Coordinates of C-alpha atoms in Angstrom, one line a residue:
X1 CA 0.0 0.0 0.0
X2 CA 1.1 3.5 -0.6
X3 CA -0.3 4.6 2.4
X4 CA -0.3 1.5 4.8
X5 CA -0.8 3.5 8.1
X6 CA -4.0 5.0 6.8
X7 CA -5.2 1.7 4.9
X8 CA -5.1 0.4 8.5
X9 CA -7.0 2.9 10.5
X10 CA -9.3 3.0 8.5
X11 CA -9.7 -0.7 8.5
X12 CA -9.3 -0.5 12.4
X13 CA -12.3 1.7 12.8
X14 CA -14.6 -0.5 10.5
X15 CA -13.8 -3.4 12.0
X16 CA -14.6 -2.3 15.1
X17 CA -18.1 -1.1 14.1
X18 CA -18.7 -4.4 12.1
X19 CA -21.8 -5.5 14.1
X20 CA -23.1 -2.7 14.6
X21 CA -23.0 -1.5 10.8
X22 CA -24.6 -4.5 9.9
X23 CA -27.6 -4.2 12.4
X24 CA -27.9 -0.6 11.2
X25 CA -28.2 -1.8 7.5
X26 CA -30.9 -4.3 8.3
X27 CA -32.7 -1.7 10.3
X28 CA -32.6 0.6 7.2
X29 CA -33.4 -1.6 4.8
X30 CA -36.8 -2.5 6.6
X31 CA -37.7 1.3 7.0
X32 CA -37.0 2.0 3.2
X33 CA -39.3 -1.0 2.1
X34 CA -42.0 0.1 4.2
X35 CA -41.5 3.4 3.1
X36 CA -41.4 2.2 -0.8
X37 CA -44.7 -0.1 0.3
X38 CA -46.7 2.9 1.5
X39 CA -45.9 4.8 -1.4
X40 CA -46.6 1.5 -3.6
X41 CA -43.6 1.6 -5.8
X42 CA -42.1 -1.7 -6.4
X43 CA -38.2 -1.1 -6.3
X44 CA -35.4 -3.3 -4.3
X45 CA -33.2 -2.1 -1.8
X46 CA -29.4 -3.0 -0.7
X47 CA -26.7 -2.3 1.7
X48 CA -23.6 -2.0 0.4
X49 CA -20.4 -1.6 2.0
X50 CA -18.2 0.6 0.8
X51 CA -14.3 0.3 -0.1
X52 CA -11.2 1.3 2.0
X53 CA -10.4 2.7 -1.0
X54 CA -13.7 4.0 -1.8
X55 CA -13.5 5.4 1.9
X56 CA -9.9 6.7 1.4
X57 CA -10.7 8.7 -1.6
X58 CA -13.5 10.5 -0.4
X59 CA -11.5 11.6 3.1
X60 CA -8.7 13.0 0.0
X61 CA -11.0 14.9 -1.9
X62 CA -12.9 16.3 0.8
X63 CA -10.0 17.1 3.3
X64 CA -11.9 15.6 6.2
X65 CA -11.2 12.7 8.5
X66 CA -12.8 9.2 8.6
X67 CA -15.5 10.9 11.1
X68 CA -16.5 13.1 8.6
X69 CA -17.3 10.7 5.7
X70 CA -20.7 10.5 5.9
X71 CA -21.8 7.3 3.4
X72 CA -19.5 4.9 5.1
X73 CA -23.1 3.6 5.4
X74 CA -24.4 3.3 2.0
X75 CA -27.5 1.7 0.3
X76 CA -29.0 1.5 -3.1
X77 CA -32.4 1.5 -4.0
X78 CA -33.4 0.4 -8.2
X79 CA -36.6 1.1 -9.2
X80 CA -38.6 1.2 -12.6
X81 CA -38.8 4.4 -14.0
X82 CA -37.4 7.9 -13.7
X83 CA -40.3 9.5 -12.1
X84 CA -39.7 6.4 -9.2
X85 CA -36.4 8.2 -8.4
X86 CA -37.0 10.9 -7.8
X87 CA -40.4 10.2 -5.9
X88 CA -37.9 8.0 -3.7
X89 CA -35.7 10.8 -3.1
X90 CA -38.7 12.6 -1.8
X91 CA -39.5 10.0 0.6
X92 CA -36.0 9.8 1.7
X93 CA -35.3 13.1 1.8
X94 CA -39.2 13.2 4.2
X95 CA -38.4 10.0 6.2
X96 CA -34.5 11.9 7.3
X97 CA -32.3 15.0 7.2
X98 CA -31.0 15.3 3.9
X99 CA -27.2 16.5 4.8
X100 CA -26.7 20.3 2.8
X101 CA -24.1 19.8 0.1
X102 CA -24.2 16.0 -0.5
X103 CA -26.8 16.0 -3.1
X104 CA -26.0 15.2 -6.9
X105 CA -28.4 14.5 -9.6
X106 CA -26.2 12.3 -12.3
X107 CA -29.6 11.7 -13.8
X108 CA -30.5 15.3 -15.4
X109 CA -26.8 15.9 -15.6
X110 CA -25.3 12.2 -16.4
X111 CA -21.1 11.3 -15.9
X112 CA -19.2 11.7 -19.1
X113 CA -19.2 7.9 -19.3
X114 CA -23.2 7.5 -19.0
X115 CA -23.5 7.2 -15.3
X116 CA -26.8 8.1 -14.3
X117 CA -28.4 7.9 -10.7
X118 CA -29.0 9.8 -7.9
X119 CA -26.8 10.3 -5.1
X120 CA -27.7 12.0 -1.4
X121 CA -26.9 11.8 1.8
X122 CA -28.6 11.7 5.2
X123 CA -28.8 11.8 9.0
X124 CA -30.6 8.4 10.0
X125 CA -31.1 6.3 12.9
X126 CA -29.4 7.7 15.8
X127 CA -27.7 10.7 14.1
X128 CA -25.8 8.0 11.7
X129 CA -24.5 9.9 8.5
X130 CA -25.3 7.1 5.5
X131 CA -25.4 7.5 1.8
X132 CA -28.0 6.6 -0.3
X133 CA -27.7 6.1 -4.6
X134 CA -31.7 5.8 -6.5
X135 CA -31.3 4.8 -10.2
X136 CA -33.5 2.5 -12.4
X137 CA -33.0 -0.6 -13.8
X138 CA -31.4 0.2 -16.9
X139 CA -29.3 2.5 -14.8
X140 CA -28.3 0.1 -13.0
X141 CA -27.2 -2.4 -15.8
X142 CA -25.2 1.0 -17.2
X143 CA -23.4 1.1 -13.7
X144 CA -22.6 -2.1 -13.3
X145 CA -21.8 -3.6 -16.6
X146 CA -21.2 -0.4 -18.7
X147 CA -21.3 -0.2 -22.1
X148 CA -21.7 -4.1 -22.8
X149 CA -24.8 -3.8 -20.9
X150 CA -26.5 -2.5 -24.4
X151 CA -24.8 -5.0 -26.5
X152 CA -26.4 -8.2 -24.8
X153 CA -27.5 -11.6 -26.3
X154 CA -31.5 -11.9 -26.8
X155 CA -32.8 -14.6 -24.5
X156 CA -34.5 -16.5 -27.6
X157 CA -31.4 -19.1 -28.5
X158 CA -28.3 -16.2 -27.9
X159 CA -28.8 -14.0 -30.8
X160 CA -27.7 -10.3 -31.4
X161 CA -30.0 -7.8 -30.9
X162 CA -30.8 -6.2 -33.9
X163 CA -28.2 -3.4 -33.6
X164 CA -25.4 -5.3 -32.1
X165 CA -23.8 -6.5 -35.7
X166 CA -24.1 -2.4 -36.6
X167 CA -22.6 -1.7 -33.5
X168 CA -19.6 -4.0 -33.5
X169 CA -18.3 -2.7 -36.9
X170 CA -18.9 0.7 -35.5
X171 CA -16.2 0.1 -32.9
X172 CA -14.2 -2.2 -35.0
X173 CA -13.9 0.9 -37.7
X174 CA -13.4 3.2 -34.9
X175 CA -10.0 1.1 -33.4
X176 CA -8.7 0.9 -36.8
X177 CA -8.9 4.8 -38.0
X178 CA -7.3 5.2 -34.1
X179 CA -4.8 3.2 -35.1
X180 CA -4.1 4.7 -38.5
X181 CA -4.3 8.2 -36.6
X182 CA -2.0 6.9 -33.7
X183 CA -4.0 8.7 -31.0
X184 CA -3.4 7.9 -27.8
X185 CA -5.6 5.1 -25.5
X186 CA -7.7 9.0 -23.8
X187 CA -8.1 10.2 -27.2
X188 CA -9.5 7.2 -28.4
X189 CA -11.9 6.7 -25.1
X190 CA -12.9 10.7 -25.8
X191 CA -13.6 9.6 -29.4
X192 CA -15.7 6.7 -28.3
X193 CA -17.4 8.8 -25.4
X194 CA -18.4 11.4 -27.8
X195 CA -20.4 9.5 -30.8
X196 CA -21.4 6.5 -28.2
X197 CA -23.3 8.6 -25.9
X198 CA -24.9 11.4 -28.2
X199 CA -28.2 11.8 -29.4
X200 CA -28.5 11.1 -32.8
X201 CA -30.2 12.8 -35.6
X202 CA -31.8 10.4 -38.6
X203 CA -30.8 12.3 -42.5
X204 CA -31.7 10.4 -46.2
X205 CA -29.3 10.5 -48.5
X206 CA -30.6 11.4 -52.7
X207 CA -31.3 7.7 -53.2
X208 CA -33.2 7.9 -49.8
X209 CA -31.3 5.9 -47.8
X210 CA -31.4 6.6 -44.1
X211 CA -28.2 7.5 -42.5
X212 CA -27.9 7.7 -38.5
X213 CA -25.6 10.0 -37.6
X214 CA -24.9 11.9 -34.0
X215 CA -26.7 15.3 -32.9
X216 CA -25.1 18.2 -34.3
X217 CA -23.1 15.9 -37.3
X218 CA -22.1 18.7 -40.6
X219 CA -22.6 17.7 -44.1
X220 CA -18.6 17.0 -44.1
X221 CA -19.7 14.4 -41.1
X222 CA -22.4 13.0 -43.4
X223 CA -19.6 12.9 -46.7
X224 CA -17.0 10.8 -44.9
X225 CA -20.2 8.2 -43.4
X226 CA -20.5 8.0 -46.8
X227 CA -17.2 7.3 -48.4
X228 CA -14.0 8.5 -47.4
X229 CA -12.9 9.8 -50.8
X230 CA -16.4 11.5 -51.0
X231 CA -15.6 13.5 -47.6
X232 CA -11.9 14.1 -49.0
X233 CA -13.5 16.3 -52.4
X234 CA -16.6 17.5 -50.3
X235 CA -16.8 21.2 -51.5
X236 CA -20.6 22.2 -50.8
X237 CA -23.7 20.4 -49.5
X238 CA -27.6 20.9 -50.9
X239 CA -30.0 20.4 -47.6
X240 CA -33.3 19.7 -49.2
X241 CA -32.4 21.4 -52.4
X242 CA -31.2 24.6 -51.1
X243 CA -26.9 25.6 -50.5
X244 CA -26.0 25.2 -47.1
X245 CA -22.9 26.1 -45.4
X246 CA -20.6 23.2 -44.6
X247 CA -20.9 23.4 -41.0
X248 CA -25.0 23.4 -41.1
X249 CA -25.8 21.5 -38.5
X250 CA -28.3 18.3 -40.2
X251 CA -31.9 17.9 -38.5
X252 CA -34.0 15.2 -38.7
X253 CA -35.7 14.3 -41.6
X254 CA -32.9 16.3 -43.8
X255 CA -32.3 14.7 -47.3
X256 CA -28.6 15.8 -48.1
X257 CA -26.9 16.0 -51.4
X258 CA -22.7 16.5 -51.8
X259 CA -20.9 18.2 -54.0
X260 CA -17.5 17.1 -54.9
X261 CA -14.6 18.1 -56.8
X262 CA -13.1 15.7 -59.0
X263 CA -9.8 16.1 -57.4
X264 CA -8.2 17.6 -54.2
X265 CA -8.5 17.0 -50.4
X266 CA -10.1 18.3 -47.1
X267 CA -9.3 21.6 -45.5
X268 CA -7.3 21.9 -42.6
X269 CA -10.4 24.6 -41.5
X270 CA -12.6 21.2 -40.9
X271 CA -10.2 20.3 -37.8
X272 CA -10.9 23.5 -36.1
X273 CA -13.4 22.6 -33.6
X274 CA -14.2 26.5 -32.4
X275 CA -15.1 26.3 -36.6
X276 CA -17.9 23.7 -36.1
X277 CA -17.1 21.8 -39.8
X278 CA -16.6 18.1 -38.5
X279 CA -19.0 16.3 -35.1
X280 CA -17.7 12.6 -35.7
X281 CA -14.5 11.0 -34.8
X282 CA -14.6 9.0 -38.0
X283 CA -14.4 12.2 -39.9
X284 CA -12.1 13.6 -37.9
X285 CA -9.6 10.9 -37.9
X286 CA -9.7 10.5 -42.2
X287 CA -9.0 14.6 -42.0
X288 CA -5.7 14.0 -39.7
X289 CA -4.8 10.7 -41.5
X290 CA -5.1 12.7 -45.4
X291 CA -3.3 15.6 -44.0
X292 CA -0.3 13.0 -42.2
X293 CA -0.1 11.5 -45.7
X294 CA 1.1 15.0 -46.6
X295 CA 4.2 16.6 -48.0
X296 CA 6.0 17.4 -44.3
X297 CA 6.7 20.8 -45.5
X298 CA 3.0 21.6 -46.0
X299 CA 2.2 20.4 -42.7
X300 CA 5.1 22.7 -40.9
X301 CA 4.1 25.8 -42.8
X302 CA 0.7 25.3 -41.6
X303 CA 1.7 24.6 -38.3
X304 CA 4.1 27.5 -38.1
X305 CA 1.4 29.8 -39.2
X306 CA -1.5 28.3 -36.6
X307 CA 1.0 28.5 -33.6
X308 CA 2.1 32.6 -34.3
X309 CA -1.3 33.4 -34.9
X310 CA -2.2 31.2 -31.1
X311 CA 0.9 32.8 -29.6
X312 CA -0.1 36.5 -30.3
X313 CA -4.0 36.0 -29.4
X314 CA -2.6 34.9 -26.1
X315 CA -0.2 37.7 -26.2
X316 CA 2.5 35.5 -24.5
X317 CA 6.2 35.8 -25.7
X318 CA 7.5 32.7 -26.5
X319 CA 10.2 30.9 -28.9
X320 CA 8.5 27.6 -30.5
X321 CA 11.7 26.1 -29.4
X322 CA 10.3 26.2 -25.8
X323 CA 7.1 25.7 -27.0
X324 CA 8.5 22.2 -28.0
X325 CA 10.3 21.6 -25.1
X326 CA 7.1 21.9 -23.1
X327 CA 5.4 19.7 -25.3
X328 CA 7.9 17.4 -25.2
X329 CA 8.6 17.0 -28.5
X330 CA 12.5 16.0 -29.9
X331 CA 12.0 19.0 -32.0
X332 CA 10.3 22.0 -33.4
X333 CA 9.7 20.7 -36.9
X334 CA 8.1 17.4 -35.1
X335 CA 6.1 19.7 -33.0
X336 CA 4.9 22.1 -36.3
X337 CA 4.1 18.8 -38.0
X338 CA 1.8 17.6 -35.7
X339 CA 0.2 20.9 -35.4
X340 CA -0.1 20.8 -39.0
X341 CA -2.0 17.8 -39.7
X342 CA -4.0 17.9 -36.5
X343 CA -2.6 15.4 -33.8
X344 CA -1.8 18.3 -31.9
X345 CA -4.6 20.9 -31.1
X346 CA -4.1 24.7 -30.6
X347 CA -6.5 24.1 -27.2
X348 CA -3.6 21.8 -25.7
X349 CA -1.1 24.2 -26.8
X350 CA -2.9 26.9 -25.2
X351 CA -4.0 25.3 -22.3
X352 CA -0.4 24.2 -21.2
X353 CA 0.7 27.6 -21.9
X354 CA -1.8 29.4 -19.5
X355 CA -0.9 26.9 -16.6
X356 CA 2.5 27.4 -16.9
X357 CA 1.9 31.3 -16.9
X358 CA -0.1 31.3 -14.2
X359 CA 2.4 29.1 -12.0
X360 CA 5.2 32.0 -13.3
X361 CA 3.2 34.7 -11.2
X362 CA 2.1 33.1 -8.4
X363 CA 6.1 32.5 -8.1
X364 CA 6.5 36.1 -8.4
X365 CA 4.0 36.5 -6.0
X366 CA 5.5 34.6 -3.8
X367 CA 9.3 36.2 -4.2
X368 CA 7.6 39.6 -3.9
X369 CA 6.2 38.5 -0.3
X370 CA 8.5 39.8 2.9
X371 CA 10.4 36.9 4.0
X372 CA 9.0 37.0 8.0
X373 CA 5.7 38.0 9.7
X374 CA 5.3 40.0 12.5
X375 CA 5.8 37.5 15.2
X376 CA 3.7 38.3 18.9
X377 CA 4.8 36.7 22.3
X378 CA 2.0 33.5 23.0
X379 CA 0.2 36.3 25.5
X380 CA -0.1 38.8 22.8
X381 CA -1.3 36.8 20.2
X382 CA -5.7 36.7 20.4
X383 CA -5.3 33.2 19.1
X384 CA -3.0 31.6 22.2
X385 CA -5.2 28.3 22.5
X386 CA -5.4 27.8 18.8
X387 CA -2.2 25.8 18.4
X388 CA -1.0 23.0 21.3
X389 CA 2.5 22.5 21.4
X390 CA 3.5 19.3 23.0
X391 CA 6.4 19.2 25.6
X392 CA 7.2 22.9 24.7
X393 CA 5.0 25.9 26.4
X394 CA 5.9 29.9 25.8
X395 CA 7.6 29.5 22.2
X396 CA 6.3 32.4 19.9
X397 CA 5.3 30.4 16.8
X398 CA 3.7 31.3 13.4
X399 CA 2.3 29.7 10.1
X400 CA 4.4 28.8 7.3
X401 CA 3.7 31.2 4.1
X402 CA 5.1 28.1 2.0
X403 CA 2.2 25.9 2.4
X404 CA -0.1 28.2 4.8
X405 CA -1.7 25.7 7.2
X406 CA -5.8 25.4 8.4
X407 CA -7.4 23.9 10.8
X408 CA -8.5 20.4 10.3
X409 CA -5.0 19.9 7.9
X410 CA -2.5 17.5 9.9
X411 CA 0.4 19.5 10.6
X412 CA 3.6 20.1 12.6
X413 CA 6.4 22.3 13.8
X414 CA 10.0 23.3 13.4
X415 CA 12.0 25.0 16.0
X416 CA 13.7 28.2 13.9
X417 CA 17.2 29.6 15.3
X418 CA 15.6 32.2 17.8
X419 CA 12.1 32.9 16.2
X420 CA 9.9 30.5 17.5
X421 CA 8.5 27.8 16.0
X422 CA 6.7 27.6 12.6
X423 CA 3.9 25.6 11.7
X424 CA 3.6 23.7 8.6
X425 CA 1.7 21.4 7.1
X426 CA 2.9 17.7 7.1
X427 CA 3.0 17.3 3.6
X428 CA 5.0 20.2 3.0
X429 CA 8.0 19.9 0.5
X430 CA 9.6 22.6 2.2
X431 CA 9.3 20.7 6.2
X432 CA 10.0 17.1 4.5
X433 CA 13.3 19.0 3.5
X434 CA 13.7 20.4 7.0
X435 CA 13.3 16.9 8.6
X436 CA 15.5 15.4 6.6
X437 CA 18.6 17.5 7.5
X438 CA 17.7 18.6 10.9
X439 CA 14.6 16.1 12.4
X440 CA 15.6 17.2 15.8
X441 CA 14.3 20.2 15.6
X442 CA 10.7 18.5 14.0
X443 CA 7.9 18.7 17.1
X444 CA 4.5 16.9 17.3
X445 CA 2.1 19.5 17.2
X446 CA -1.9 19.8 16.9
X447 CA -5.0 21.5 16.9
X448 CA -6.6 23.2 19.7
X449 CA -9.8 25.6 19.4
X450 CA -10.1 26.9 16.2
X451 CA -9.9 30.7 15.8
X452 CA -13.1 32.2 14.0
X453 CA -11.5 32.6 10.4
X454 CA -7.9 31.4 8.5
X455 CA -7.4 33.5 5.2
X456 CA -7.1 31.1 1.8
X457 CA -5.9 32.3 -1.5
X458 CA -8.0 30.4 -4.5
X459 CA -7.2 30.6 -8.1
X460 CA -10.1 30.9 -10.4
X461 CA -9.8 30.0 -13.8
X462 CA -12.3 30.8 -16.4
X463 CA -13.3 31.7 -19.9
X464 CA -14.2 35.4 -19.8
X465 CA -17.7 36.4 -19.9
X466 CA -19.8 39.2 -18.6
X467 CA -21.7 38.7 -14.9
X468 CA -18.2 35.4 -14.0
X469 CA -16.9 37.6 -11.1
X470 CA -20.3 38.6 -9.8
X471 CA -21.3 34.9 -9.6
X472 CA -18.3 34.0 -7.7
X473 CA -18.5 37.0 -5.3
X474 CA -22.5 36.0 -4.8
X475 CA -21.6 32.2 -3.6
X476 CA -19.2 34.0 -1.1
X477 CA -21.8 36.2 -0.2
X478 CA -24.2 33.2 0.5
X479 CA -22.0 31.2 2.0
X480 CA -21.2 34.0 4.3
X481 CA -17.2 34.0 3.3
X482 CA -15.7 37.3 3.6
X483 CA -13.4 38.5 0.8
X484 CA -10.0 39.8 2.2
X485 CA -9.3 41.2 -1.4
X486 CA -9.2 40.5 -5.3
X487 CA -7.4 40.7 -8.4
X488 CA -8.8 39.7 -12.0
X489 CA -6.9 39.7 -14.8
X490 CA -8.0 39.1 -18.6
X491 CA -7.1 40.3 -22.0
X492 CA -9.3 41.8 -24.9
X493 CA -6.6 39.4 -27.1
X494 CA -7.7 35.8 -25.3
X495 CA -11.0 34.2 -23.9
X496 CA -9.4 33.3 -20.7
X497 CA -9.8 35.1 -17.3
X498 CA -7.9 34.8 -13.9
X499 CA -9.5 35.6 -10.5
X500 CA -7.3 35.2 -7.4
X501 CA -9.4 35.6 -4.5
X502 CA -8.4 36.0 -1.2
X503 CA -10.9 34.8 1.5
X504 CA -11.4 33.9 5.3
X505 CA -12.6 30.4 5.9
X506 CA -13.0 28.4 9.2
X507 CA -12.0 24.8 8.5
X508 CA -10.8 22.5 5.3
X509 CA -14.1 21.3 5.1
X510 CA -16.0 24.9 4.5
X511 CA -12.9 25.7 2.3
X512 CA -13.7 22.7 -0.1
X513 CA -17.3 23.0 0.2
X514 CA -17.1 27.1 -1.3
X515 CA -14.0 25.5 -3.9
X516 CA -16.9 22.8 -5.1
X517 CA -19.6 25.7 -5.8
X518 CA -17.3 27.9 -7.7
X519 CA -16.5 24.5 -9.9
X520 CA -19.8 24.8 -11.0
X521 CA -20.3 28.0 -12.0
X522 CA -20.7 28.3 -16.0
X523 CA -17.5 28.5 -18.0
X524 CA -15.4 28.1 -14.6
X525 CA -12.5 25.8 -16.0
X526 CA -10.6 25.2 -12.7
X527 CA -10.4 26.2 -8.7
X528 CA -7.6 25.6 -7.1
X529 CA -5.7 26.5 -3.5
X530 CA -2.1 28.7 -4.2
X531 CA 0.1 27.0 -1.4
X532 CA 1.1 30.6 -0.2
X533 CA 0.1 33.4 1.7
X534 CA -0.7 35.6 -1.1
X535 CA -2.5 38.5 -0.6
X536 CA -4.5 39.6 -4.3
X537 CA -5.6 42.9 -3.3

């Protein structure tokens, strides 16, 4: 194990509540039947004990201790329809104290991978925190057995279902154009993700053939169904007789027409997905392959060009050289190449770009930052009791600016050469250092009473749009969480925004709750903690 002390403990604890979980799970398992009888929905219901891993996940994400998980009781209840769910969840909800925070609908808003259900917690019997999942049937079969669960046997004899031959050299085509593209193993699970779980929309071709195709598929998606060659000399479309721009997005019932040139090959346009040309990953992976059977020149040129053009709309300075070196490419030609034909996307270039810029100036940040607090005696400081130090009593002490420490977060102390003794957490590069080349001067240290507020520096980032910083500031507002200060920073020459907020929390567990809302705001890309003191306003 990576983390045997832990794995124990928390193996410990269940252990030691073994009986008593598993007379709590028949007691709950009655109620909900009688609950699900009274309501008269037929539905079956099932304790289920969850993982030390499972366990030892949640307690990461969260930042909370073992006490604090709260479905380390957990049941599942599979009814027939949708409508059953969420009636369910109404008598659950009735019957005990939902928890605030610990509800997810995966039903109206499913997992990438198709993972419907609906997930809440509650208090129950005694005050006991348990989690409860509500999903149908089908859902269940999803969950369970994933995609296969679609592509099962009929019962008469073992046949396919009618769709499973169409199906099968679906994916079949699909591994060979990866293959022929060289994606990588995520690509190709994006690729699959993307036509496998989208709606589709139903077209004719002139003959009046009926071509299945996802929801928002292009005539250029419809052209390379067709025939590859077709999609290669596609140069217009007819929609129901009338000219239609290549990235029209087909409708049901649409009877499309192509028009191709006797000669020629796709445009490198069609792999711009901010362009909307191509839906399909079969289309998209004949555009890259056509364009990697290319003269290498052609695909450097092009590359070259896309990469200055990225580089200036993101107004960053720098050489494609390092731009390479980033990427990890052996060189620059390798890396133009690949931009050129499409295995590498201006949105990864971009993306790795705007990290790596933002980790520049929170370093600045941090350099900018004087070295030492102010430092009061223990009987100056209004926080005495917050911090107990074991075996030592009247050391000054304060909090690391390296890692910036909060109640709840396991932590400990280094004796300085006359300043007291600073506090850091224990997974602190900076104090793993420390111990290593002076571990007498490490102390046990822990939490005592908390003090009302610890000020947290989050980095929000976002792409731009009017009303983003007034939805952020309104969750703080709600959540009660003041705002020590602010900084936003955007450009009229990229779509991307950066808010560092700088706000007063009281525990790990608030922190992570306010970090979680903000995820969710619309066009919020990430929320993350700076491990410094920084102070944005």
């Amino acid at each position: 194990y990576l983390e045997p002390d832990t794995y124990q403990q928390i193996k410990h604890e269940l252990a030691q509540r073994r009986e008593t979980r598993e007379r709590f799970v028949k007691q709950v398992e009655r109620e909900i039947r009688r609950e699900l009888d009274k309501a008269g929905i037929q539905g079956e219901v099932e304790g289920r004990p969850k993982h030390i891993y499972s366990i030892w996940r949640k307690m990461q994400r969260k930042g909370v201790p073992f006490k604090e998980i709260y479905d380390v009781h957990g049941f599942r209840i599979i009814v027939d329809t949708v409508a059953d769910c969420y009636a369910v969840l109404g008598l659950i909800h009735n019957r005990w104290t939902p928890i605030p925070g610990e509800f997810d609908d995966y039903i109206a808003r499913p997992k990438d991978n198709g993972y419907q259900s609906l997930h809440t917690a509650v208090i129950g019997p005694g005050g006991k925190h348990m989690e409860v999942q509500i999903r149908t049937r089908e859902m269940h079969e999803m969950a369970e057995q994933g995609v296969a669960a679609h592509w099962r046997y009929k019962e008469d004899g073992g046949k396919y279902d009618a769709s499973f031959a169409n199906k099968v050299a679906w994916l079949r085509a699909l591994v060979q154009y990866e293959e022929e593209e060289g994606s990588d193993a995520e690509q190709m699970v994006e690729n699959i993700r993307t036509d496998l779980f989208s709606d589709r929309v139903y077209v004719f071709t002139p003959k009046g053939d009926l071509i299945s195709l996802p929801a928002g598929a292009t005539p250029v998606d419809f052209a390379y169904h067709i025939h590859t060659e077709v999609g290669h000399r596609c140069r217009g479309a007819r929609v129901n007789g009338k000219l239609v721009k290549l990235n029209y997005q087909l409708q049901n019932r649409d009877r499309v027409e192509i028009i191709t040139a006797r000669r020629g090959g796709p445009s490198r346009d069609w792999l711009n997905p901010n362009l909307g040309y191509v839906r399909t990953s079969r289309a998209r992976s004949k555009i890259k392959s056509w364009f990697r059977k290319q003269d290498r020149e052609q695909n450097i040129q092009a590359g070259r060009m896309a990469l200055d053009r990225l580089l200036k709309q993101l107004n960053i300075r720098i050489g494609f050289d390092e731009v390479a070196r980033i990427l990890e490419y052996d060189t620059v030609e390798d890396m133009l190449s690949a931009l050129g034909y499409g295995d590498l996307s201006t949105e990864r270039i971009a993306g790795k770009l705007i990290d790596l810029q933002h980790q520049a100036k929170l370093e600045a940040m941090r350099e900018q930052a004087p070295d030492e607090p102010d430092i009061l005696p223990p009987q100056a400081r209004p926080g005495d009791r917050d911090v107990k130090i074991r075996g030592v009593e009247g050391l000054e002490y304060r909090m690391a600016k390296c890692c910036h420490p909060m109640p709840g977060e396991p932590i400990a102390g280094y004796i300085t050469r006359g300043r007291g003794v600073t506090i850091h957490r224990q997974d602190c590069h900076n104090l793993l250092h420390l111990s290593e080349r002076e571990p007498e001067r490490i102390i046990d240290i822990s939490w005592g009473i908390e003090t009302p507020t610890y000020p947290v520096t989050i980095l929000v980032k976002a792409w731009n749009r009017a009303g983003l910083l007034n939805d952020i500031t309104r969750i703080l507002a709600n959540e009660k969480i003041n705002i020590r200060g602010s900084t936003t920073k955007s450009n009229h020459r990229s779509p991307f925004a950066s808010i560092i907020l700088t706000i007063e929390v009281k525990n790990v567990s608030q922190l992570t709750r306010v970090m979680d809302l903000i995820d969710r705001v619309a066009n919020v890309i990430s929320v993350k903690r700076t491990r410094g003191n920084q102070h944005a306003g």
